[in-house]
JSON list of C-alpha atoms in Angstrom, two decimals:
[
{"chain": "A", "resi": 1, "resn": "UNK", "atom": "CA", "xyz": [0.00, 0.00, 0.00]},
{"chain": "A", "resi": 2, "resn": "UNK", "atom": "CA", "xyz": [2.84, 2.37, 0.85]},
{"chain": "A", "resi": 3, "resn": "UNK", "atom": "CA", "xyz": [4.57, 1.60, -2.44]},
{"chain": "A", "resi": 4, "resn": "UNK", "atom": "CA", "xyz": [1.35, 2.31, -4.33]},
{"chain": "A", "resi": 5, "resn": "UNK", "atom": "CA", "xyz": [1.04, 5.66, -2.54]},
{"chain": "A", "resi": 6, "resn": "UNK", "atom": "CA", "xyz": [4.60, 6.53, -3.55]},
{"chain": "A", "resi": 7, "resn": "UNK", "atom": "CA", "xyz": [3.76, 5.65, -7.17]},
{"chain": "A", "resi": 8, "resn": "UNK", "atom": "CA", "xyz": [0.64, 7.86, -7.05]},
{"chain": "A", "resi": 9, "resn": "UNK", "atom": "CA", "xyz": [2.66, 10.71, -5.58]},
{"chain": "A", "resi": 10, "resn": "UNK", "atom": "CA", "xyz": [5.37, 10.45, -8.24]},
{"chain": "A", "resi": 11, "resn": "UNK", "atom": "CA", "xyz": [2.83, 10.35, -11.08]},
{"chain": "A", "resi": 12, "resn": "UNK", "atom": "CA", "xyz": [0.76, 13.26, -9.77]},
{"chain": "A", "resi": 13, "resn": "UNK", "atom": "CA", "xyz": [3.91, 15.28, -8.99]},
{"chain": "A", "resi": 14, "resn": "UNK", "atom": "CA", "xyz": [4.95, 14.84, -12.63]},
{"chain": "A", "resi": 15, "resn": "UNK", "atom": "CA", "xyz": [1.57, 16.23, -13.68]},
{"chain": "A", "resi": 16, "resn": "UNK", "atom": "CA", "xyz": [1.92, 19.21, -11.31]},
{"chain": "A", "resi": 17, "resn": "UNK", "atom": "CA", "xyz": [5.40, 19.83, -12.67]},
{"chain": "A", "resi": 18, "resn": "UNK", "atom": "CA", "xyz": [3.93, 20.00, -16.17]},
{"chain": "A", "resi": 19, "resn": "UNK", "atom": "CA", "xyz": [1.29, 22.50, -14.97]},
{"chain": "A", "resi": 20, "resn": "UNK", "atom": "CA", "xyz": [3.98, 24.66, -13.35]},
{"chain": "A", "resi": 21, "resn": "UNK", "atom": "CA", "xyz": [6.32, 24.51, -16.36]},
{"chain": "A", "resi": 22, "resn": "UNK", "atom": "CA", "xyz": [3.62, 25.29, -18.97]},
{"chain": "A", "resi": 23, "resn": "UNK", "atom": "CA", "xyz": [3.38, 29.06, -18.30]},
{"chain": "A", "resi": 24, "resn": "UNK", "atom": "CA", "xyz": [7.18, 29.34, -18.48]},
{"chain": "A", "resi": 25, "resn": "UNK", "atom": "CA", "xyz": [7.30, 27.98, -22.04]},
{"chain": "A", "resi": 26, "resn": "UNK", "atom": "CA", "xyz": [7.25, 30.27, -25.05]},
{"chain": "A", "resi": 27, "resn": "UNK", "atom": "CA", "xyz": [4.55, 30.12, -27.72]},
{"chain": "A", "resi": 28, "resn": "UNK", "atom": "CA", "xyz": [6.97, 28.30, -30.02]},
{"chain": "A", "resi": 29, "resn": "UNK", "atom": "CA", "xyz": [7.14, 25.43, -27.54]},
{"chain": "A", "resi": 30, "resn": "UNK", "atom": "CA", "xyz": [3.34, 25.24, -27.39]},
{"chain": "A", "resi": 31, "resn": "UNK", "atom": "CA", "xyz": [2.65, 25.61, -31.09]},
{"chain": "A", "resi": 32, "resn": "UNK", "atom": "CA", "xyz": [0.24, 23.24, -32.84]},
{"chain": "A", "resi": 33, "resn": "UNK", "atom": "CA", "xyz": [3.15, 21.42, -34.49]},
{"chain": "A", "resi": 34, "resn": "UNK", "atom": "CA", "xyz": [5.00, 21.01, -31.18]},
{"chain": "A", "resi": 35, "resn": "UNK", "atom": "CA", "xyz": [1.89, 19.72, -29.43]},
{"chain": "A", "resi": 36, "resn": "UNK", "atom": "CA", "xyz": [1.24, 17.30, -32.29]},
{"chain": "A", "resi": 37, "resn": "UNK", "atom": "CA", "xyz": [4.72, 15.82, -31.89]},
{"chain": "A", "resi": 38, "resn": "UNK", "atom": "CA", "xyz": [4.23, 15.60, -28.13]},
{"chain": "A", "resi": 39, "resn": "UNK", "atom": "CA", "xyz": [0.91, 13.79, -28.67]},
{"chain": "A", "resi": 40, "resn": "UNK", "atom": "CA", "xyz": [2.57, 11.31, -31.03]},
{"chain": "A", "resi": 41, "resn": "UNK", "atom": "CA", "xyz": [5.40, 10.67, -28.56]},
{"chain": "A", "resi": 42, "resn": "UNK", "atom": "CA", "xyz": [2.90, 10.30, -25.72]},
{"chain": "A", "resi": 43, "resn": "UNK", "atom": "CA", "xyz": [0.89, 7.76, -27.71]},
{"chain": "A", "resi": 44, "resn": "UNK", "atom": "CA", "xyz": [4.02, 5.69, -28.25]},
{"chain": "A", "resi": 45, "resn": "UNK", "atom": "CA", "xyz": [5.01, 5.80, -24.57]},
{"chain": "A", "resi": 46, "resn": "UNK", "atom": "CA", "xyz": [1.41, 5.09, -23.53]},
{"chain": "A", "resi": 47, "resn": "UNK", "atom": "CA", "xyz": [1.42, 1.90, -25.59]},
{"chain": "A", "resi": 48, "resn": "UNK", "atom": "CA", "xyz": [4.73, 0.78, -24.08]},
{"chain": "A", "resi": 49, "resn": "UNK", "atom": "CA", "xyz": [3.56, 1.59, -20.55]},
{"chain": "A", "resi": 50, "resn": "UNK", "atom": "CA", "xyz": [0.26, -0.25, -21.06]},
{"chain": "A", "resi": 51, "resn": "UNK", "atom": "CA", "xyz": [2.03, -3.35, -22.36]},
{"chain": "A", "resi": 52, "resn": "UNK", "atom": "CA", "xyz": [4.57, -3.33, -19.54]},
{"chain": "A", "resi": 53, "resn": "UNK", "atom": "CA", "xyz": [1.97, -2.76, -16.83]},
{"chain": "A", "resi": 54, "resn": "UNK", "atom": "CA", "xyz": [-0.22, -5.47, -18.33]},
{"chain": "A", "resi": 55, "resn": "UNK", "atom": "CA", "xyz": [2.75, -7.86, -18.34]},
{"chain": "A", "resi": 56, "resn": "UNK", "atom": "CA", "xyz": [3.53, -7.13, -14.70]},
{"chain": "A", "resi": 57, "resn": "UNK", "atom": "CA", "xyz": [-0.08, -7.64, -13.60]},
{"chain": "A", "resi": 58, "resn": "UNK", "atom": "CA", "xyz": [-0.37, -10.84, -15.65]},
{"chain": "A", "resi": 59, "resn": "UNK", "atom": "CA", "xyz": [2.83, -12.17, -14.06]},
{"chain": "A", "resi": 60, "resn": "UNK", "atom": "CA", "xyz": [1.59, -11.38, -10.55]},
{"chain": "A", "resi": 61, "resn": "UNK", "atom": "CA", "xyz": [-1.82, -12.92, -11.30]},
{"chain": "A", "resi": 62, "resn": "UNK", "atom": "CA", "xyz": [-0.18, -16.06, -12.71]},
{"chain": "A", "resi": 63, "resn": "UNK", "atom": "CA", "xyz": [1.91, -16.39, -9.55]},
{"chain": "A", "resi": 64, "resn": "UNK", "atom": "CA", "xyz": [-1.20, -15.94, -7.42]},
{"chain": "A", "resi": 65, "resn": "UNK", "atom": "CA", "xyz": [-3.13, -18.59, -9.34]},
{"chain": "A", "resi": 66, "resn": "UNK", "atom": "CA", "xyz": [-0.19, -21.00, -9.15]},
{"chain": "A", "resi": 67, "resn": "UNK", "atom": "CA", "xyz": [-0.02, -20.74, -5.36]},
{"chain": "A", "resi": 68, "resn": "UNK", "atom": "CA", "xyz": [-3.79, -21.12, -5.11]},
{"chain": "A", "resi": 69, "resn": "UNK", "atom": "CA", "xyz": [-3.57, -24.32, -7.18]},
{"chain": "A", "resi": 70, "resn": "UNK", "atom": "CA", "xyz": [-0.82, -25.64, -4.90]},
{"chain": "A", "resi": 71, "resn": "UNK", "atom": "CA", "xyz": [-3.08, -25.13, -1.85]},
{"chain": "A", "resi": 72, "resn": "UNK", "atom": "CA", "xyz": [-5.85, -27.09, -3.59]},
{"chain": "A", "resi": 73, "resn": "UNK", "atom": "CA", "xyz": [-3.40, -29.79, -4.64]},
{"chain": "A", "resi": 74, "resn": "UNK", "atom": "CA", "xyz": [-2.10, -30.02, -1.08]},
{"chain": "A", "resi": 75, "resn": "UNK", "atom": "CA", "xyz": [-5.66, -30.36, 0.25]},
{"chain": "A", "resi": 76, "resn": "UNK", "atom": "CA", "xyz": [-6.43, -33.08, -2.31]},
{"chain": "A", "resi": 77, "resn": "UNK", "atom": "CA", "xyz": [-3.34, -35.03, -1.23]},
{"chain": "A", "resi": 78, "resn": "UNK", "atom": "CA", "xyz": [-4.35, -34.68, 2.43]},
{"chain": "A", "resi": 79, "resn": "UNK", "atom": "CA", "xyz": [-7.84, -36.04, 1.70]},
{"chain": "A", "resi": 80, "resn": "UNK", "atom": "CA", "xyz": [-6.39, -38.94, -0.28]},
{"chain": "A", "resi": 81, "resn": "UNK", "atom": "CA", "xyz": [-3.92, -39.86, 2.48]},
{"chain": "A", "resi": 82, "resn": "UNK", "atom": "CA", "xyz": [-6.68, -39.74, 5.09]},
{"chain": "A", "resi": 83, "resn": "UNK", "atom": "CA", "xyz": [-9.00, -41.96, 3.04]},
{"chain": "A", "resi": 84, "resn": "UNK", "atom": "CA", "xyz": [-6.26, -44.51, 2.40]},
{"chain": "A", "resi": 85, "resn": "UNK", "atom": "CA", "xyz": [-5.26, -44.63, 6.07]},
{"chain": "A", "resi": 86, "resn": "UNK", "atom": "CA", "xyz": [-8.90, -44.91, 7.12]},
{"chain": "A", "resi": 87, "resn": "UNK", "atom": "CA", "xyz": [-9.31, -47.88, 4.78]},
{"chain": "A", "resi": 88, "resn": "UNK", "atom": "CA", "xyz": [-6.17, -49.42, 6.25]},
{"chain": "A", "resi": 89, "resn": "UNK", "atom": "CA", "xyz": [-7.81, -49.70, 9.65]},
{"chain": "A", "resi": 90, "resn": "UNK", "atom": "CA", "xyz": [-7.26, -48.71, 13.31]},
{"chain": "A", "resi": 91, "resn": "UNK", "atom": "CA", "xyz": [-3.52, -49.34, 13.04]},
{"chain": "A", "resi": 92, "resn": "UNK", "atom": "CA", "xyz": [-3.25, -46.17, 10.94]},
{"chain": "A", "resi": 93, "resn": "UNK", "atom": "CA", "xyz": [-5.08, -43.92, 13.42]},
{"chain": "A", "resi": 94, "resn": "UNK", "atom": "CA", "xyz": [-1.81, -42.46, 14.70]},
{"chain": "A", "resi": 95, "resn": "UNK", "atom": "CA", "xyz": [-0.75, -41.55, 11.15]},
{"chain": "A", "resi": 96, "resn": "UNK", "atom": "CA", "xyz": [-4.16, -39.96, 10.52]},
{"chain": "A", "resi": 97, "resn": "UNK", "atom": "CA", "xyz": [-3.74, -37.89, 13.68]},
{"chain": "A", "resi": 98, "resn": "UNK", "atom": "CA", "xyz": [-0.31, -36.70, 12.50]},
{"chain": "A", "resi": 99, "resn": "UNK", "atom": "CA", "xyz": [-1.90, -35.73, 9.20]},
{"chain": "A", "resi": 100, "resn": "UNK", "atom": "CA", "xyz": [-4.61, -33.75, 10.97]},
{"chain": "A", "resi": 101, "resn": "UNK", "atom": "CA", "xyz": [-1.97, -31.96, 13.05]},
{"chain": "A", "resi": 102, "resn": "UNK", "atom": "CA", "xyz": [0.05, -31.14, 9.91]},
{"chain": "A", "resi": 103, "resn": "UNK", "atom": "CA", "xyz": [-2.98, -29.67, 8.14]},
{"chain": "A", "resi": 104, "resn": "UNK", "atom": "CA", "xyz": [-3.95, -27.67, 11.23]},
{"chain": "A", "resi": 105, "resn": "UNK", "atom": "CA", "xyz": [-0.39, -26.34, 11.49]},
{"chain": "A", "resi": 106, "resn": "UNK", "atom": "CA", "xyz": [-0.57, -25.29, 7.85]},
{"chain": "A", "resi": 107, "resn": "UNK", "atom": "CA", "xyz": [-3.81, -23.40, 8.50]},
{"chain": "A", "resi": 108, "resn": "UNK", "atom": "CA", "xyz": [-2.32, -21.75, 11.58]},
{"chain": "A", "resi": 109, "resn": "UNK", "atom": "CA", "xyz": [0.69, -20.61, 9.53]},
{"chain": "A", "resi": 110, "resn": "UNK", "atom": "CA", "xyz": [-1.56, -19.19, 6.80]},
{"chain": "A", "resi": 111, "resn": "UNK", "atom": "CA", "xyz": [-3.53, -17.20, 9.38]},
{"chain": "A", "resi": 112, "resn": "UNK", "atom": "CA", "xyz": [-0.34, -16.02, 11.06]},
{"chain": "A", "resi": 113, "resn": "UNK", "atom": "CA", "xyz": [1.19, -14.96, 7.72]},
{"chain": "A", "resi": 114, "resn": "UNK", "atom": "CA", "xyz": [-1.73, -12.57, 7.14]},
{"chain": "A", "resi": 115, "resn": "UNK", "atom": "CA", "xyz": [-0.65, -10.40, 10.08]},
{"chain": "A", "resi": 116, "resn": "UNK", "atom": "CA", "xyz": [1.08, -7.15, 9.02]},
{"chain": "A", "resi": 117, "resn": "UNK", "atom": "CA", "xyz": [4.86, -7.03, 9.23]},
{"chain": "A", "resi": 118, "resn": "UNK", "atom": "CA", "xyz": [5.28, -10.81, 9.28]},
{"chain": "A", "resi": 119, "resn": "UNK", "atom": "CA", "xyz": [7.77, -12.68, 7.11]},
{"chain": "A", "resi": 120, "resn": "UNK", "atom": "CA", "xyz": [5.52, -15.30, 5.49]},
{"chain": "A", "resi": 121, "resn": "UNK", "atom": "CA", "xyz": [8.41, -17.31, 4.08]},
{"chain": "A", "resi": 122, "resn": "UNK", "atom": "CA", "xyz": [10.01, -17.65, 7.51]},
{"chain": "A", "resi": 123, "resn": "UNK", "atom": "CA", "xyz": [6.71, -18.77, 9.00]},
{"chain": "A", "resi": 124, "resn": "UNK", "atom": "CA", "xyz": [6.10, -21.46, 6.38]},
{"chain": "A", "resi": 125, "resn": "UNK", "atom": "CA", "xyz": [9.67, -22.63, 6.69]},
{"chain": "A", "resi": 126, "resn": "UNK", "atom": "CA", "xyz": [9.01, -23.70, 10.29]},
{"chain": "A", "resi": 127, "resn": "UNK", "atom": "CA", "xyz": [6.21, -26.16, 9.41]},
{"chain": "A", "resi": 128, "resn": "UNK", "atom": "CA", "xyz": [7.11, -29.79, 10.10]},
{"chain": "A", "resi": 129, "resn": "UNK", "atom": "CA", "xyz": [5.17, -32.68, 8.61]},
{"chain": "A", "resi": 130, "resn": "UNK", "atom": "CA", "xyz": [7.72, -35.50, 8.44]},
{"chain": "A", "resi": 131, "resn": "UNK", "atom": "CA", "xyz": [5.95, -37.44, 11.21]},
{"chain": "A", "resi": 132, "resn": "UNK", "atom": "CA", "xyz": [3.24, -38.47, 8.75]},
{"chain": "A", "resi": 133, "resn": "UNK", "atom": "CA", "xyz": [5.66, -40.51, 6.70]},
{"chain": "A", "resi": 134, "resn": "UNK", "atom": "CA", "xyz": [7.31, -41.93, 9.82]},
{"chain": "A", "resi": 135, "resn": "UNK", "atom": "CA", "xyz": [3.98, -43.17, 11.16]},
{"chain": "A", "resi": 136, "resn": "UNK", "atom": "CA", "xyz": [3.03, -44.68, 7.81]},
{"chain": "A", "resi": 137, "resn": "UNK", "atom": "CA", "xyz": [6.38, -46.47, 7.59]},
{"chain": "A", "resi": 138, "resn": "UNK", "atom": "CA", "xyz": [5.70, -48.05, 11.00]},
{"chain": "A", "resi": 139, "resn": "UNK", "atom": "CA", "xyz": [2.66, -49.86, 9.61]},
{"chain": "A", "resi": 140, "resn": "UNK", "atom": "CA", "xyz": [3.06, -53.63, 9.17]},
{"chain": "A", "resi": 141, "resn": "UNK", "atom": "CA", "xyz": [0.80, -54.90, 6.36]},
{"chain": "A", "resi": 142, "resn": "UNK", "atom": "CA", "xyz": [-0.74, -58.34, 6.87]},
{"chain": "A", "resi": 143, "resn": "UNK", "atom": "CA", "xyz": [-1.87, -58.85, 3.27]},
{"chain": "A", "resi": 144, "resn": "UNK", "atom": "CA", "xyz": [-1.54, -57.45, -0.24]},
{"chain": "A", "resi": 145, "resn": "UNK", "atom": "CA", "xyz": [-4.44, -55.03, 0.29]},
{"chain": "A", "resi": 146, "resn": "UNK", "atom": "CA", "xyz": [-2.82, -53.39, 3.29]},
{"chain": "A", "resi": 147, "resn": "UNK", "atom": "CA", "xyz": [0.55, -53.35, 1.52]},
{"chain": "A", "resi": 148, "resn": "UNK", "atom": "CA", "xyz": [-1.01, -51.48, -1.42]},
{"chain": "A", "resi": 149, "resn": "UNK", "atom": "CA", "xyz": [-2.76, -49.02, 0.91]},
{"chain": "A", "resi": 150, "resn": "UNK", "atom": "CA", "xyz": [0.48, -48.36, 2.77]},
{"chain": "A", "resi": 151, "resn": "UNK", "atom": "CA", "xyz": [2.50, -47.80, -0.43]},
{"chain": "A", "resi": 152, "resn": "UNK", "atom": "CA", "xyz": [-0.14, -45.55, -1.98]},
{"chain": "A", "resi": 153, "resn": "UNK", "atom": "CA", "xyz": [-0.62, -43.56, 1.25]},
{"chain": "A", "resi": 154, "resn": "UNK", "atom": "CA", "xyz": [3.14, -43.08, 1.55]},
{"chain": "A", "resi": 155, "resn": "UNK", "atom": "CA", "xyz": [3.34, -41.73, -2.02]},
{"chain": "A", "resi": 156, "resn": "UNK", "atom": "CA", "xyz": [0.39, -39.40, -1.43]},
{"chain": "A", "resi": 157, "resn": "UNK", "atom": "CA", "xyz": [1.91, -38.20, 1.85]},
{"chain": "A", "resi": 158, "resn": "UNK", "atom": "CA", "xyz": [5.12, -37.43, -0.01]},
{"chain": "A", "resi": 159, "resn": "UNK", "atom": "CA", "xyz": [3.12, -35.39, -2.53]},
{"chain": "A", "resi": 160, "resn": "UNK", "atom": "CA", "xyz": [1.48, -33.55, 0.38]},
{"chain": "A", "resi": 161, "resn": "UNK", "atom": "CA", "xyz": [4.86, -32.60, 1.85]},
{"chain": "A", "resi": 162, "resn": "UNK", "atom": "CA", "xyz": [6.25, -31.72, -1.58]},
{"chain": "A", "resi": 163, "resn": "UNK", "atom": "CA", "xyz": [3.35, -29.35, -2.26]},
{"chain": "A", "resi": 164, "resn": "UNK", "atom": "CA", "xyz": [4.03, -27.46, 0.94]},
{"chain": "A", "resi": 165, "resn": "UNK", "atom": "CA", "xyz": [7.72, -27.04, 0.13]},
{"chain": "A", "resi": 166, "resn": "UNK", "atom": "CA", "xyz": [6.85, -26.00, -3.40]},
{"chain": "A", "resi": 167, "resn": "UNK", "atom": "CA", "xyz": [4.66, -23.24, -1.93]},
{"chain": "A", "resi": 168, "resn": "UNK", "atom": "CA", "xyz": [7.53, -22.24, 0.34]},
{"chain": "A", "resi": 169, "resn": "UNK", "atom": "CA", "xyz": [10.03, -21.96, -2.51]},
{"chain": "A", "resi": 170, "resn": "UNK", "atom": "CA", "xyz": [7.58, -20.01, -4.69]},
{"chain": "A", "resi": 171, "resn": "UNK", "atom": "CA", "xyz": [7.10, -17.28, -2.10]},
{"chain": "A", "resi": 172, "resn": "UNK", "atom": "CA", "xyz": [9.79, -15.13, -3.62]},
{"chain": "A", "resi": 173, "resn": "UNK", "atom": "CA", "xyz": [8.51, -12.12, -5.52]},
{"chain": "A", "resi": 174, "resn": "UNK", "atom": "CA", "xyz": [7.70, -12.75, -9.18]},
{"chain": "A", "resi": 175, "resn": "UNK", "atom": "CA", "xyz": [7.71, -9.03, -9.99]},
{"chain": "A", "resi": 176, "resn": "UNK", "atom": "CA", "xyz": [10.61, -7.76, -12.08]},
{"chain": "A", "resi": 177, "resn": "UNK", "atom": "CA", "xyz": [11.38, -4.52, -10.27]},
{"chain": "A", "resi": 178, "resn": "UNK", "atom": "CA", "xyz": [13.38, -2.92, -13.12]},
{"chain": "A", "resi": 179, "resn": "UNK", "atom": "CA", "xyz": [10.20, -3.19, -15.21]},
{"chain": "A", "resi": 180, "resn": "UNK", "atom": "CA", "xyz": [8.25, -1.49, -12.41]},
{"chain": "A", "resi": 181, "resn": "UNK", "atom": "CA", "xyz": [10.71, 1.41, -12.29]},
{"chain": "A", "resi": 182, "resn": "UNK", "atom": "CA", "xyz": [10.64, 1.82, -16.06]},
{"chain": "A", "resi": 183, "resn": "UNK", "atom": "CA", "xyz": [6.83, 1.65, -16.16]},
{"chain": "A", "resi": 184, "resn": "UNK", "atom": "CA", "xyz": [6.52, 4.30, -13.43]},
{"chain": "A", "resi": 185, "resn": "UNK", "atom": "CA", "xyz": [8.96, 6.53, -15.31]},
{"chain": "A", "resi": 186, "resn": "UNK", "atom": "CA", "xyz": [6.97, 6.14, -18.53]},
{"chain": "A", "resi": 187, "resn": "UNK", "atom": "CA", "xyz": [3.67, 6.90, -16.77]},
{"chain": "A", "resi": 188, "resn": "UNK", "atom": "CA", "xyz": [5.21, 9.93, -15.06]},
{"chain": "A", "resi": 189, "resn": "UNK", "atom": "CA", "xyz": [6.41, 11.19, -18.46]},
{"chain": "A", "resi": 190, "resn": "UNK", "atom": "CA", "xyz": [2.88, 10.77, -19.83]},
{"chain": "A", "resi": 191, "resn": "UNK", "atom": "CA", "xyz": [1.38, 12.73, -16.95]},
{"chain": "A", "resi": 192, "resn": "UNK", "atom": "CA", "xyz": [4.00, 15.45, -17.31]},
{"chain": "A", "resi": 193, "resn": "UNK", "atom": "CA", "xyz": [3.02, 15.96, -20.94]},
{"chain": "A", "resi": 194, "resn": "UNK", "atom": "CA", "xyz": [-0.65, 15.99, -19.96]},
{"chain": "A", "resi": 195, "resn": "UNK", "atom": "CA", "xyz": [0.09, 18.51, -17.23]},
{"chain": "A", "resi": 196, "resn": "UNK", "atom": "CA", "xyz": [1.46, 20.95, -19.80]},
{"chain": "A", "resi": 197, "resn": "UNK", "atom": "CA", "xyz": [-1.99, 21.14, -21.39]},
{"chain": "A", "resi": 198, "resn": "UNK", "atom": "CA", "xyz": [-3.99, 20.95, -18.15]},
{"chain": "A", "resi": 199, "resn": "UNK", "atom": "CA", "xyz": [-5.78, 24.21, -17.18]},
{"chain": "A", "resi": 200, "resn": "UNK", "atom": "CA", "xyz": [-5.10, 25.60, -13.73]},
{"chain": "A", "resi": 201, "resn": "UNK", "atom": "CA", "xyz": [-8.43, 24.89, -12.06]},
{"chain": "A", "resi": 202, "resn": "UNK", "atom": "CA", "xyz": [-9.74, 22.32, -9.65]},
{"chain": "A", "resi": 203, "resn": "UNK", "atom": "CA", "xyz": [-11.69, 20.08, -12.04]},
{"chain": "A", "resi": 204, "resn": "UNK", "atom": "CA", "xyz": [-8.96, 19.04, -14.52]},
{"chain": "A", "resi": 205, "resn": "UNK", "atom": "CA", "xyz": [-6.34, 18.90, -11.77]},
{"chain": "A", "resi": 206, "resn": "UNK", "atom": "CA", "xyz": [-8.70, 16.75, -9.69]},
{"chain": "A", "resi": 207, "resn": "UNK", "atom": "CA", "xyz": [-9.24, 14.53, -12.70]},
{"chain": "A", "resi": 208, "resn": "UNK", "atom": "CA", "xyz": [-5.49, 14.05, -13.04]},
{"chain": "A", "resi": 209, "resn": "UNK", "atom": "CA", "xyz": [-5.28, 13.19, -9.33]},
{"chain": "A", "resi": 210, "resn": "UNK", "atom": "CA", "xyz": [-7.95, 10.52, -9.78]},
{"chain": "A", "resi": 211, "resn": "UNK", "atom": "CA", "xyz": [-6.10, 9.19, -12.83]},
{"chain": "A", "resi": 212, "resn": "UNK", "atom": "CA", "xyz": [-2.89, 9.03, -10.78]},
{"chain": "A", "resi": 213, "resn": "UNK", "atom": "CA", "xyz": [-4.68, 7.09, -8.05]},
{"chain": "A", "resi": 214, "resn": "UNK", "atom": "CA", "xyz": [-6.12, 4.75, -10.69]},
{"chain": "A", "resi": 215, "resn": "UNK", "atom": "CA", "xyz": [-2.65, 3.97, -12.03]},
{"chain": "A", "resi": 216, "resn": "UNK", "atom": "CA", "xyz": [-1.37, 3.45, -8.49]},
{"chain": "A", "resi": 217, "resn": "UNK", "atom": "CA", "xyz": [-4.38, 1.18, -7.87]},
{"chain": "A", "resi": 218, "resn": "UNK", "atom": "CA", "xyz": [-3.24, -1.06, -10.71]},
{"chain": "A", "resi": 219, "resn": "UNK", "atom": "CA", "xyz": [0.20, -1.21, -9.10]},
{"chain": "A", "resi": 220, "resn": "UNK", "atom": "CA", "xyz": [-1.42, -1.97, -5.74]},
{"chain": "A", "resi": 221, "resn": "UNK", "atom": "CA", "xyz": [-3.32, -4.94, -7.17]},
{"chain": "A", "resi": 222, "resn": "UNK", "atom": "CA", "xyz": [-0.10, -6.20, -8.71]},
{"chain": "A", "resi": 223, "resn": "UNK", "atom": "CA", "xyz": [1.78, -5.99, -5.39]},
{"chain": "A", "resi": 224, "resn": "UNK", "atom": "CA", "xyz": [-1.11, -7.64, -3.53]},
{"chain": "A", "resi": 225, "resn": "UNK", "atom": "CA", "xyz": [-1.30, -10.61, -5.89]},
{"chain": "A", "resi": 226, "resn": "UNK", "atom": "CA", "xyz": [2.48, -11.00, -5.75]},
{"chain": "A", "resi": 227, "resn": "UNK", "atom": "CA", "xyz": [2.16, -11.62, -1.98]},
{"chain": "A", "resi": 228, "resn": "UNK", "atom": "CA", "xyz": [-0.78, -14.07, -1.86]},
{"chain": "A", "resi": 229, "resn": "UNK", "atom": "CA", "xyz": [-0.39, -14.98, 1.81]},
{"chain": "A", "resi": 230, "resn": "UNK", "atom": "CA", "xyz": [-0.35, -11.40, 3.10]},
{"chain": "A", "resi": 231, "resn": "UNK", "atom": "CA", "xyz": [-2.41, -8.25, 2.67]},
{"chain": "A", "resi": 232, "resn": "UNK", "atom": "CA", "xyz": [-6.05, -7.95, 1.61]},
{"chain": "A", "resi": 233, "resn": "UNK", "atom": "CA", "xyz": [-5.96, -10.29, -1.39]},
{"chain": "A", "resi": 234, "resn": "UNK", "atom": "CA", "xyz": [-4.90, -13.71, -0.18]},
{"chain": "A", "resi": 235, "resn": "UNK", "atom": "CA", "xyz": [-5.26, -17.28, -1.36]},
{"chain": "A", "resi": 236, "resn": "UNK", "atom": "CA", "xyz": [-8.19, -19.12, 0.16]},
{"chain": "A", "resi": 237, "resn": "UNK", "atom": "CA", "xyz": [-7.55, -21.60, 2.94]},
{"chain": "A", "resi": 238, "resn": "UNK", "atom": "CA", "xyz": [-10.99, -23.20, 2.37]},
{"chain": "A", "resi": 239, "resn": "UNK", "atom": "CA", "xyz": [-9.62, -26.36, 0.66]},
{"chain": "A", "resi": 240, "resn": "UNK", "atom": "CA", "xyz": [-7.40, -27.15, 3.66]},
{"chain": "A", "resi": 241, "resn": "UNK", "atom": "CA", "xyz": [-10.16, -26.25, 6.11]}
]
């Protein structure tokens, strides 16, 4: 949110700079031909900025969707392990309890990661779920059916653990910050050129302020989706619940 506010301030400041500079320019600088060239240049930069901003948002959204899918995949593995262990019989009750504890710990970590100022990656790195596999390995099958259930449950438990570590390793930011800096510079240049032609009264200046906030809002959504376990836009814990 703070970064988005900085972006809005930079963009609007560029517009105000254009408004301040405009009266200092001679008529030659503001001739029809000069303004036509500025409009052409602005159209080119606008296209580049739109493409870059769209790419950044698409990248953040793709990262968000990928982590959401991993949560669903992890929940599916947990359900499968539980069903297999339940079919195995009472001997697997301890393994099922370890699975329940692991899922509950995962939910607790997700809720804790939503708190402001918390390092989500550090929190998820403290989750331990190796006891599930240990308890499954302790099972002693008495027939082929139980042997198959044990082997399949062990493989599914491994997938469950792997999904969690995959989420952990994908917590790094997917945003390419040099692209963000360049996009902000381009947008600021666009608003500066618009500021040169903006009349000095409250309505057009207010409109430029709203436009600045709109651009910063797009950046805010991008930052939010890039951090899917923190902030206001987070991945749903419903599958694990």
